[in-house]
Amino acid sequence: GAVVSQHPSWVICKSGTSVKIECRSLDFQATTMFWYRQFPKQSLMLMATSNEGSKATYEQGVEKDKFLINHASLTLSTLTVTSAHPEDSSFYICSARAGLLYEQYFGPGTRLTVT
Amino acid sequence: AQKITQTQPGMFVQEKEAVTLDCTYDTSDQSYGLFWYKQPSSGEMIFLIYQGSYDEQNATEGRYSLNFQKARKSANLVISASQLGDSAMYFCAMREGPNAGNMLTFGGGTRLMVKP
């Protein structure tokens, strides 16, 4: 299957700072990337869908000004958590697909801890 | 209404025995796909098995098989000959519509613990 990477794999930041998470498709061009959040002992919840070159579509209840998504190239999407707070501590997972007719592949996830 | 329901938050199984993880789904689409993923403590989502709504045969992948009962809208995962490494969270997911790239909706997950 195709390979998707995330960086960093884990990050600790102080409350009030911003942190950027990268999602890369390594061996295919990803027209769409999905960002999920997973709180401990819970399921994956879709946060937003980003298509290369256009604005992300956010799910209901997700603050677009807090979770900035940029998908500037066909191999890279970034999620920036702005002014992070402890309640933003979570596991963030991205997935990527080459097109509507292609399945999505998951990255390994990024564990964010806000102190 | 929940689109994907996994009613077993946690399950134990003895090593080398078979186990069934339940999943029911709700959709009005005729074309859809059902997935099972394994998530070990490392967090990565590992794809296990896929069943398309028009597939007449139950999907199998090694020790994994999917018991697809369309009329009941259930897609249970059967793991045969459980191994200690099977201990993990298991998520059932659904993709609605005919396009492989459509978004996935996940169930709440089942934590499987394999006893030696």
PDB file of C-alpha atoms in Angstrom:
ATOM      1  CA  GLY A   1       0.000   0.000   0.000  1.00  0.00           C
ATOM      2  CA  ALA A   2       0.919   3.668  -0.251  1.00  0.00           C
ATOM      3  CA  VAL A   3       2.951   5.343   2.481  1.00  0.00           C
ATOM      4  CA  VAL A   4       1.896   8.379   4.491  1.00  0.00           C
ATOM      5  CA  SER A   5       4.169   9.919   7.097  1.00  0.00           C
ATOM      6  CA  GLN A   6       3.556  12.390   9.887  1.00  0.00           C
ATOM      7  CA  HIS A   7       5.964  14.645  11.681  1.00  0.00           C
ATOM      8  CA  PRO A   8       6.498  14.917  14.538  1.00  0.00           C
ATOM      9  CA  SER A   9       5.359  11.611  15.996  1.00  0.00           C
ATOM     10  CA  TRP A  10       4.911  13.283  19.358  1.00  0.00           C
ATOM     11  CA  VAL A  11       5.169  16.829  20.650  1.00  0.00           C
ATOM     12  CA  ILE A  12       4.855  18.563  23.987  1.00  0.00           C
ATOM     13  CA  CYS A  13       4.123  22.267  24.004  1.00  0.00           C
ATOM     14  CA  LYS A  14       3.183  24.903  26.532  1.00  0.00           C
ATOM     15  CA  SER A  15      -0.296  26.332  26.780  1.00  0.00           C
ATOM     16  CA  GLY A  16      -0.732  29.328  24.529  1.00  0.00           C
ATOM     17  CA  THR A  17       1.834  28.329  21.944  1.00  0.00           C
ATOM     18  CA  SER A  18       1.181  27.012  18.442  1.00  0.00           C
ATOM     19  CA  VAL A  19       2.296  23.705  17.034  1.00  0.00           C
ATOM     20  CA  LYS A  20       2.447  22.488  13.436  1.00  0.00           C
ATOM     21  CA  ILE A  21       1.930  18.891  12.362  1.00  0.00           C
ATOM     22  CA  GLU A  22       2.941  17.727   8.903  1.00  0.00           C
ATOM     23  CA  CYS A  23       1.345  14.976   6.838  1.00  0.00           C
ATOM     24  CA  ARG A  24       3.199  13.753   3.753  1.00  0.00           C
ATOM     25  CA  SER A  25       2.339  11.252   1.060  1.00  0.00           C
ATOM     26  CA  LEU A  26       5.667   9.654   0.198  1.00  0.00           C
ATOM     27  CA  ASP A  27       4.980   7.672  -2.953  1.00  0.00           C
ATOM     28  CA  PHE A  28       1.841   9.153  -4.462  1.00  0.00           C
ATOM     29  CA  GLN A  29       0.241  12.516  -5.078  1.00  0.00           C
ATOM     30  CA  ALA A  30      -2.517  13.171  -2.597  1.00  0.00           C
ATOM     31  CA  THR A  31      -5.276  15.373  -3.959  1.00  0.00           C
ATOM     32  CA  THR A  32      -7.113  15.073  -0.649  1.00  0.00           C
ATOM     33  CA  MET A  33      -5.972  14.698   2.928  1.00  0.00           C
ATOM     34  CA  PHE A  34      -8.174  14.086   5.933  1.00  0.00           C
ATOM     35  CA  TRP A  35      -7.356  15.143   9.496  1.00  0.00           C
ATOM     36  CA  TYR A  36      -8.723  13.154  12.422  1.00  0.00           C
ATOM     37  CA  ARG A  37      -8.534  13.664  16.177  1.00  0.00           C
ATOM     38  CA  GLN A  38      -8.668  10.836  18.655  1.00  0.00           C
ATOM     39  CA  PHE A  39      -9.050  11.413  22.383  1.00  0.00           C
ATOM     40  CA  PRO A  40      -7.935   8.650  24.780  1.00  0.00           C
ATOM     41  CA  LYS A  41     -10.119   5.560  24.638  1.00  0.00           C
ATOM     42  CA  GLN A  42     -12.297   7.103  21.945  1.00  0.00           C
ATOM     43  CA  SER A  43     -12.760   6.686  18.244  1.00  0.00           C
ATOM     44  CA  LEU A  44     -11.377   8.740  15.394  1.00  0.00           C
ATOM     45  CA  MET A  45     -13.362  11.867  14.661  1.00  0.00           C
ATOM     46  CA  LEU A  46     -12.950  13.628  11.344  1.00  0.00           C
ATOM     47  CA  MET A  47     -11.891  17.235  11.844  1.00  0.00           C
ATOM     48  CA  ALA A  48     -11.488  18.462   8.295  1.00  0.00           C
ATOM     49  CA  THR A  49     -10.971  17.538   4.687  1.00  0.00           C
ATOM     50  CA  SER A  50      -8.361  19.392   2.696  1.00  0.00           C
ATOM     51  CA  ASN A  51      -8.038  19.407  -1.058  1.00  0.00           C
ATOM     52  CA  GLU A  52      -4.808  20.552  -2.655  1.00  0.00           C
ATOM     53  CA  GLY A  53      -4.911  24.189  -3.584  1.00  0.00           C
ATOM     54  CA  SER A  54      -8.207  25.027  -1.901  1.00  0.00           C
ATOM     55  CA  LYS A  55      -9.540  25.827   1.541  1.00  0.00           C
ATOM     56  CA  ALA A  56     -10.209  22.998   3.942  1.00  0.00           C
ATOM     57  CA  THR A  57     -13.729  21.896   4.776  1.00  0.00           C
ATOM     58  CA  TYR A  58     -14.214  21.636   8.524  1.00  0.00           C
ATOM     59  CA  GLU A  59     -16.637  19.348  10.320  1.00  0.00           C
ATOM     60  CA  GLN A  60     -19.266  20.834  12.552  1.00  0.00           C
ATOM     61  CA  GLY A  61     -17.878  21.930  15.890  1.00  0.00           C
ATOM     62  CA  VAL A  62     -14.263  22.236  14.738  1.00  0.00           C
ATOM     63  CA  GLU A  63     -12.911  25.779  14.967  1.00  0.00           C
ATOM     64  CA  LYS A  64     -11.242  26.662  11.698  1.00  0.00           C
ATOM     65  CA  ASP A  65      -9.375  29.595  13.237  1.00  0.00           C
ATOM     66  CA  LYS A  66      -7.871  27.345  15.865  1.00  0.00           C
ATOM     67  CA  PHE A  67      -6.982  24.418  13.636  1.00  0.00           C
ATOM     68  CA  LEU A  68      -5.362  25.895  10.546  1.00  0.00           C
ATOM     69  CA  ILE A  69      -4.987  23.489   7.649  1.00  0.00           C
ATOM     70  CA  ASN A  70      -2.816  24.136   4.634  1.00  0.00           C
ATOM     71  CA  HIS A  71      -2.566  21.784   1.666  1.00  0.00           C
ATOM     72  CA  ALA A  72      -0.228  23.703  -0.580  1.00  0.00           C
ATOM     73  CA  SER A  73       1.224  20.776  -2.511  1.00  0.00           C
ATOM     74  CA  LEU A  74       0.169  17.329  -3.663  1.00  0.00           C
ATOM     75  CA  THR A  75       2.394  15.669  -1.095  1.00  0.00           C
ATOM     76  CA  LEU A  76       2.088  17.859   1.979  1.00  0.00           C
ATOM     77  CA  SER A  77      -0.660  19.054   4.273  1.00  0.00           C
ATOM     78  CA  THR A  78      -0.096  20.795   7.587  1.00  0.00           C
ATOM     79  CA  LEU A  79      -2.295  21.181  10.642  1.00  0.00           C
ATOM     80  CA  THR A  80      -1.421  24.056  12.953  1.00  0.00           C
ATOM     81  CA  VAL A  81      -2.986  24.090  16.397  1.00  0.00           C
ATOM     82  CA  THR A  82      -2.951  27.752  17.379  1.00  0.00           C
ATOM     83  CA  SER A  83      -2.898  28.951  20.980  1.00  0.00           C
ATOM     84  CA  ALA A  84      -2.978  25.388  22.193  1.00  0.00           C
ATOM     85  CA  HIS A  85      -4.622  24.514  25.488  1.00  0.00           C
ATOM     86  CA  PRO A  86      -4.514  21.324  27.556  1.00  0.00           C
ATOM     87  CA  GLU A  87      -7.896  20.259  26.171  1.00  0.00           C
ATOM     88  CA  ASP A  88      -6.287  20.135  22.713  1.00  0.00           C
ATOM     89  CA  SER A  89      -4.062  17.294  23.916  1.00  0.00           C
ATOM     90  CA  SER A  90      -4.969  14.413  21.668  1.00  0.00           C
ATOM     91  CA  PHE A  91      -3.764  12.007  18.998  1.00  0.00           C
ATOM     92  CA  TYR A  92      -3.951  13.589  15.551  1.00  0.00           C
ATOM     93  CA  ILE A  93      -4.028  11.271  12.538  1.00  0.00           C
ATOM     94  CA  CYS A  94      -4.011  12.206   8.889  1.00  0.00           C
ATOM     95  CA  SER A  95      -4.961  10.126   5.897  1.00  0.00           C
ATOM     96  CA  ALA A  96      -4.410  10.797   2.217  1.00  0.00           C
ATOM     97  CA  ARG A  97      -5.922   9.668  -1.055  1.00  0.00           C
ATOM     98  CA  ALA A  98      -4.834  10.078  -4.644  1.00  0.00           C
ATOM     99  CA  GLY A  99      -8.301  10.908  -5.872  1.00  0.00           C
ATOM    100  CA  LEU A 100     -11.964  10.253  -5.331  1.00  0.00           C
ATOM    101  CA  LEU A 101     -11.685   6.805  -6.838  1.00  0.00           C
ATOM    102  CA  TYR A 102      -8.765   5.801  -4.643  1.00  0.00           C
ATOM    103  CA  GLU A 103      -8.803   4.581  -1.059  1.00  0.00           C
ATOM    104  CA  GLN A 104      -7.237   6.575   1.721  1.00  0.00           C
ATOM    105  CA  TYR A 105      -4.066   5.603   3.571  1.00  0.00           C
ATOM    106  CA  PHE A 106      -3.366   6.575   7.157  1.00  0.00           C
ATOM    107  CA  GLY A 107      -0.340   8.218   8.653  1.00  0.00           C
ATOM    108  CA  PRO A 108       1.131   6.920  11.916  1.00  0.00           C
ATOM    109  CA  GLY A 109      -0.324   9.759  13.992  1.00  0.00           C
ATOM    110  CA  THR A 110       1.030  12.577  16.145  1.00  0.00           C
ATOM    111  CA  ARG A 111       0.530  12.641  19.885  1.00  0.00           C
ATOM    112  CA  LEU A 112       0.151  16.220  21.146  1.00  0.00           C
ATOM    113  CA  THR A 113       0.441  17.051  24.831  1.00  0.00           C
ATOM    114  CA  VAL A 114      -0.203  20.613  25.944  1.00  0.00           C
ATOM    115  CA  THR A 115       1.059  21.464  29.409  1.00  0.00           C
TER     116      THR A 115
ATOM    117  CA  ALA B   1     -28.467   7.800  14.678  1.00  0.00           C
ATOM    118  CA  GLN B   2     -25.064   6.157  14.848  1.00  0.00           C
ATOM    119  CA  LYS B   3     -23.846   5.066  11.467  1.00  0.00           C
ATOM    120  CA  ILE B   4     -21.450   2.481  12.860  1.00  0.00           C
ATOM    121  CA  THR B   5     -22.056   0.698  16.145  1.00  0.00           C
ATOM    122  CA  GLN B   6     -19.633  -1.539  17.973  1.00  0.00           C
ATOM    123  CA  THR B   7     -21.387  -2.827  21.060  1.00  0.00           C
ATOM    124  CA  GLN B   8     -18.416  -4.490  22.752  1.00  0.00           C
ATOM    125  CA  PRO B   9     -16.140  -1.935  24.397  1.00  0.00           C
ATOM    126  CA  GLY B  10     -13.789  -4.678  25.572  1.00  0.00           C
ATOM    127  CA  MET B  11     -13.320  -8.383  25.028  1.00  0.00           C
ATOM    128  CA  PHE B  12     -11.056 -11.127  26.297  1.00  0.00           C
ATOM    129  CA  VAL B  13     -10.084 -14.171  24.291  1.00  0.00           C
ATOM    130  CA  GLN B  14      -7.828 -17.064  25.113  1.00  0.00           C
ATOM    131  CA  GLU B  15      -4.753 -17.411  22.948  1.00  0.00           C
ATOM    132  CA  LYS B  16      -5.308 -19.737  19.966  1.00  0.00           C
ATOM    133  CA  GLU B  17      -9.099 -19.416  20.163  1.00  0.00           C
ATOM    134  CA  ALA B  18     -11.314 -17.603  17.682  1.00  0.00           C
ATOM    135  CA  VAL B  19     -13.095 -14.353  18.503  1.00  0.00           C
ATOM    136  CA  THR B  20     -15.857 -12.344  16.839  1.00  0.00           C
ATOM    137  CA  LEU B  21     -16.002  -8.575  17.065  1.00  0.00           C
ATOM    138  CA  ASP B  22     -19.414  -7.123  16.313  1.00  0.00           C
ATOM    139  CA  CYS B  23     -20.204  -4.248  13.993  1.00  0.00           C
ATOM    140  CA  THR B  24     -23.565  -3.009  12.755  1.00  0.00           C
ATOM    141  CA  TYR B  25     -24.051  -0.163  10.338  1.00  0.00           C
ATOM    142  CA  ASP B  26     -26.752   2.132   9.076  1.00  0.00           C
ATOM    143  CA  THR B  27     -26.913   3.534   5.582  1.00  0.00           C
ATOM    144  CA  SER B  28     -29.464   4.162   2.876  1.00  0.00           C
ATOM    145  CA  ASP B  29     -26.860   3.931   0.118  1.00  0.00           C
ATOM    146  CA  GLN B  30     -26.865   0.830  -2.048  1.00  0.00           C
ATOM    147  CA  SER B  31     -23.150   1.098  -2.686  1.00  0.00           C
ATOM    148  CA  TYR B  32     -20.876   1.241   0.326  1.00  0.00           C
ATOM    149  CA  GLY B  33     -17.786  -0.340   1.781  1.00  0.00           C
ATOM    150  CA  LEU B  34     -16.992  -1.701   5.198  1.00  0.00           C
ATOM    151  CA  PHE B  35     -13.535  -1.767   6.720  1.00  0.00           C
ATOM    152  CA  TRP B  36     -11.841  -3.123   9.800  1.00  0.00           C
ATOM    153  CA  TYR B  37      -8.728  -1.503  11.226  1.00  0.00           C
ATOM    154  CA  LYS B  38      -6.452  -2.563  14.065  1.00  0.00           C
ATOM    155  CA  GLN B  39      -4.895   0.099  16.262  1.00  0.00           C
ATOM    156  CA  PRO B  40      -2.129  -1.132  18.578  1.00  0.00           C
ATOM    157  CA  SER B  41      -0.849   0.984  21.451  1.00  0.00           C
ATOM    158  CA  SER B  42       1.534   2.750  19.046  1.00  0.00           C
ATOM    159  CA  GLY B  43      -1.514   4.409  17.498  1.00  0.00           C
ATOM    160  CA  GLU B  44      -1.082   3.570  13.835  1.00  0.00           C
ATOM    161  CA  MET B  45      -4.169   2.443  11.978  1.00  0.00           C
ATOM    162  CA  ILE B  46      -3.533  -0.917  10.342  1.00  0.00           C
ATOM    163  CA  PHE B  47      -5.948  -1.944   7.592  1.00  0.00           C
ATOM    164  CA  LEU B  48      -7.169  -5.507   8.059  1.00  0.00           C
ATOM    165  CA  ILE B  49     -10.007  -6.299   5.696  1.00  0.00           C
ATOM    166  CA  TYR B  50     -12.572  -4.781   3.330  1.00  0.00           C
ATOM    167  CA  GLN B  51     -16.050  -5.804   2.208  1.00  0.00           C
ATOM    168  CA  GLY B  52     -17.915  -4.102  -0.591  1.00  0.00           C
ATOM    169  CA  SER B  53     -21.697  -3.963  -0.445  1.00  0.00           C
ATOM    170  CA  TYR B  54     -22.010  -5.839  -3.732  1.00  0.00           C
ATOM    171  CA  ASP B  55     -19.506  -8.536  -2.830  1.00  0.00           C
ATOM    172  CA  GLU B  56     -21.353 -11.823  -2.558  1.00  0.00           C
ATOM    173  CA  GLN B  57     -18.569 -13.675  -0.828  1.00  0.00           C
ATOM    174  CA  ASN B  58     -17.407 -12.852   2.667  1.00  0.00           C
ATOM    175  CA  ALA B  59     -13.973 -11.249   2.622  1.00  0.00           C
ATOM    176  CA  THR B  60     -11.044 -13.173   4.069  1.00  0.00           C
ATOM    177  CA  GLU B  61      -7.443 -12.132   4.695  1.00  0.00           C
ATOM    178  CA  GLY B  62      -5.350 -14.747   6.403  1.00  0.00           C
ATOM    179  CA  ARG B  63      -6.663 -15.181   9.958  1.00  0.00           C
ATOM    180  CA  TYR B  64      -9.225 -12.420   9.457  1.00  0.00           C
ATOM    181  CA  SER B  65     -12.625 -12.945   7.925  1.00  0.00           C
ATOM    182  CA  LEU B  66     -15.612 -10.664   7.715  1.00  0.00           C
ATOM    183  CA  ASN B  67     -19.041 -12.135   8.383  1.00  0.00           C
ATOM    184  CA  PHE B  68     -21.163  -9.914   6.161  1.00  0.00           C
ATOM    185  CA  GLN B  69     -24.905 -10.145   6.715  1.00  0.00           C
ATOM    186  CA  LYS B  70     -26.361  -7.489   4.468  1.00  0.00           C
ATOM    187  CA  ALA B  71     -29.992  -7.855   5.479  1.00  0.00           C
ATOM    188  CA  ARG B  72     -29.047  -7.452   9.135  1.00  0.00           C
ATOM    189  CA  LYS B  73     -26.571  -4.677   8.278  1.00  0.00           C
ATOM    190  CA  SER B  74     -23.829  -6.359  10.207  1.00  0.00           C
ATOM    191  CA  ALA B  75     -20.159  -6.819   9.359  1.00  0.00           C
ATOM    192  CA  ASN B  76     -18.564  -8.774  12.145  1.00  0.00           C
ATOM    193  CA  LEU B  77     -14.830  -9.440  12.191  1.00  0.00           C
ATOM    194  CA  VAL B  78     -13.728 -12.969  13.005  1.00  0.00           C
ATOM    195  CA  ILE B  79     -10.144 -13.536  14.097  1.00  0.00           C
ATOM    196  CA  SER B  80      -9.141 -17.187  14.116  1.00  0.00           C
ATOM    197  CA  ALA B  81      -6.360 -18.653  16.249  1.00  0.00           C
ATOM    198  CA  SER B  82      -5.822 -15.498  18.315  1.00  0.00           C
ATOM    199  CA  GLN B  83      -2.270 -14.465  19.061  1.00  0.00           C
ATOM    200  CA  LEU B  84      -0.901 -12.279  21.844  1.00  0.00           C
ATOM    201  CA  GLY B  85      -0.029  -9.672  19.219  1.00  0.00           C
ATOM    202  CA  ASP B  86      -3.700  -9.343  18.347  1.00  0.00           C
ATOM    203  CA  SER B  87      -4.264  -7.408  21.576  1.00  0.00           C
ATOM    204  CA  ALA B  88      -5.265  -3.945  20.348  1.00  0.00           C
ATOM    205  CA  MET B  89      -8.190  -1.653  19.593  1.00  0.00           C
ATOM    206  CA  TYR B  90     -10.274  -2.678  16.598  1.00  0.00           C
ATOM    207  CA  PHE B  91     -12.360  -0.203  14.624  1.00  0.00           C
ATOM    208  CA  CYS B  92     -15.099  -0.892  12.126  1.00  0.00           C
ATOM    209  CA  ALA B  93     -15.581   1.843   9.510  1.00  0.00           C
ATOM    210  CA  MET B  94     -17.915   2.542   6.620  1.00  0.00           C
ATOM    211  CA  ARG B  95     -17.494   4.411   3.373  1.00  0.00           C
ATOM    212  CA  GLU B  96     -20.811   5.443   1.843  1.00  0.00           C
ATOM    213  CA  GLY B  97     -21.231   5.793  -1.896  1.00  0.00           C
ATOM    214  CA  PRO B  98     -19.409   4.150  -4.785  1.00  0.00           C
ATOM    215  CA  ASN B  99     -16.179   6.122  -4.698  1.00  0.00           C
ATOM    216  CA  ALA B 100     -13.270   4.438  -2.980  1.00  0.00           C
ATOM    217  CA  GLY B 101     -12.011   7.787  -1.743  1.00  0.00           C
ATOM    218  CA  ASN B 102     -15.157   8.871   0.071  1.00  0.00           C
ATOM    219  CA  MET B 103     -14.765   9.729   3.736  1.00  0.00           C
ATOM    220  CA  LEU B 104     -14.849   7.041   6.405  1.00  0.00           C
ATOM    221  CA  THR B 105     -17.062   6.964   9.467  1.00  0.00           C
ATOM    222  CA  PHE B 106     -15.713   4.989  12.401  1.00  0.00           C
ATOM    223  CA  GLY B 107     -17.378   3.010  15.149  1.00  0.00           C
ATOM    224  CA  GLY B 108     -16.474   3.451  18.789  1.00  0.00           C
ATOM    225  CA  GLY B 109     -14.015   0.571  18.783  1.00  0.00           C
ATOM    226  CA  THR B 110     -13.526  -2.675  20.685  1.00  0.00           C
ATOM    227  CA  ARG B 111     -10.489  -3.352  22.842  1.00  0.00           C
ATOM    228  CA  LEU B 112      -9.403  -6.941  22.410  1.00  0.00           C
ATOM    229  CA  MET B 113      -7.186  -8.536  25.011  1.00  0.00           C
ATOM    230  CA  VAL B 114      -5.661 -11.927  24.292  1.00  0.00           C
ATOM    231  CA  LYS B 115      -4.865 -14.021  27.357  1.00  0.00           C
ATOM    232  CA  PRO B 116      -1.894 -16.394  27.315  1.00  0.00           C
TER     233      PRO B 116
END
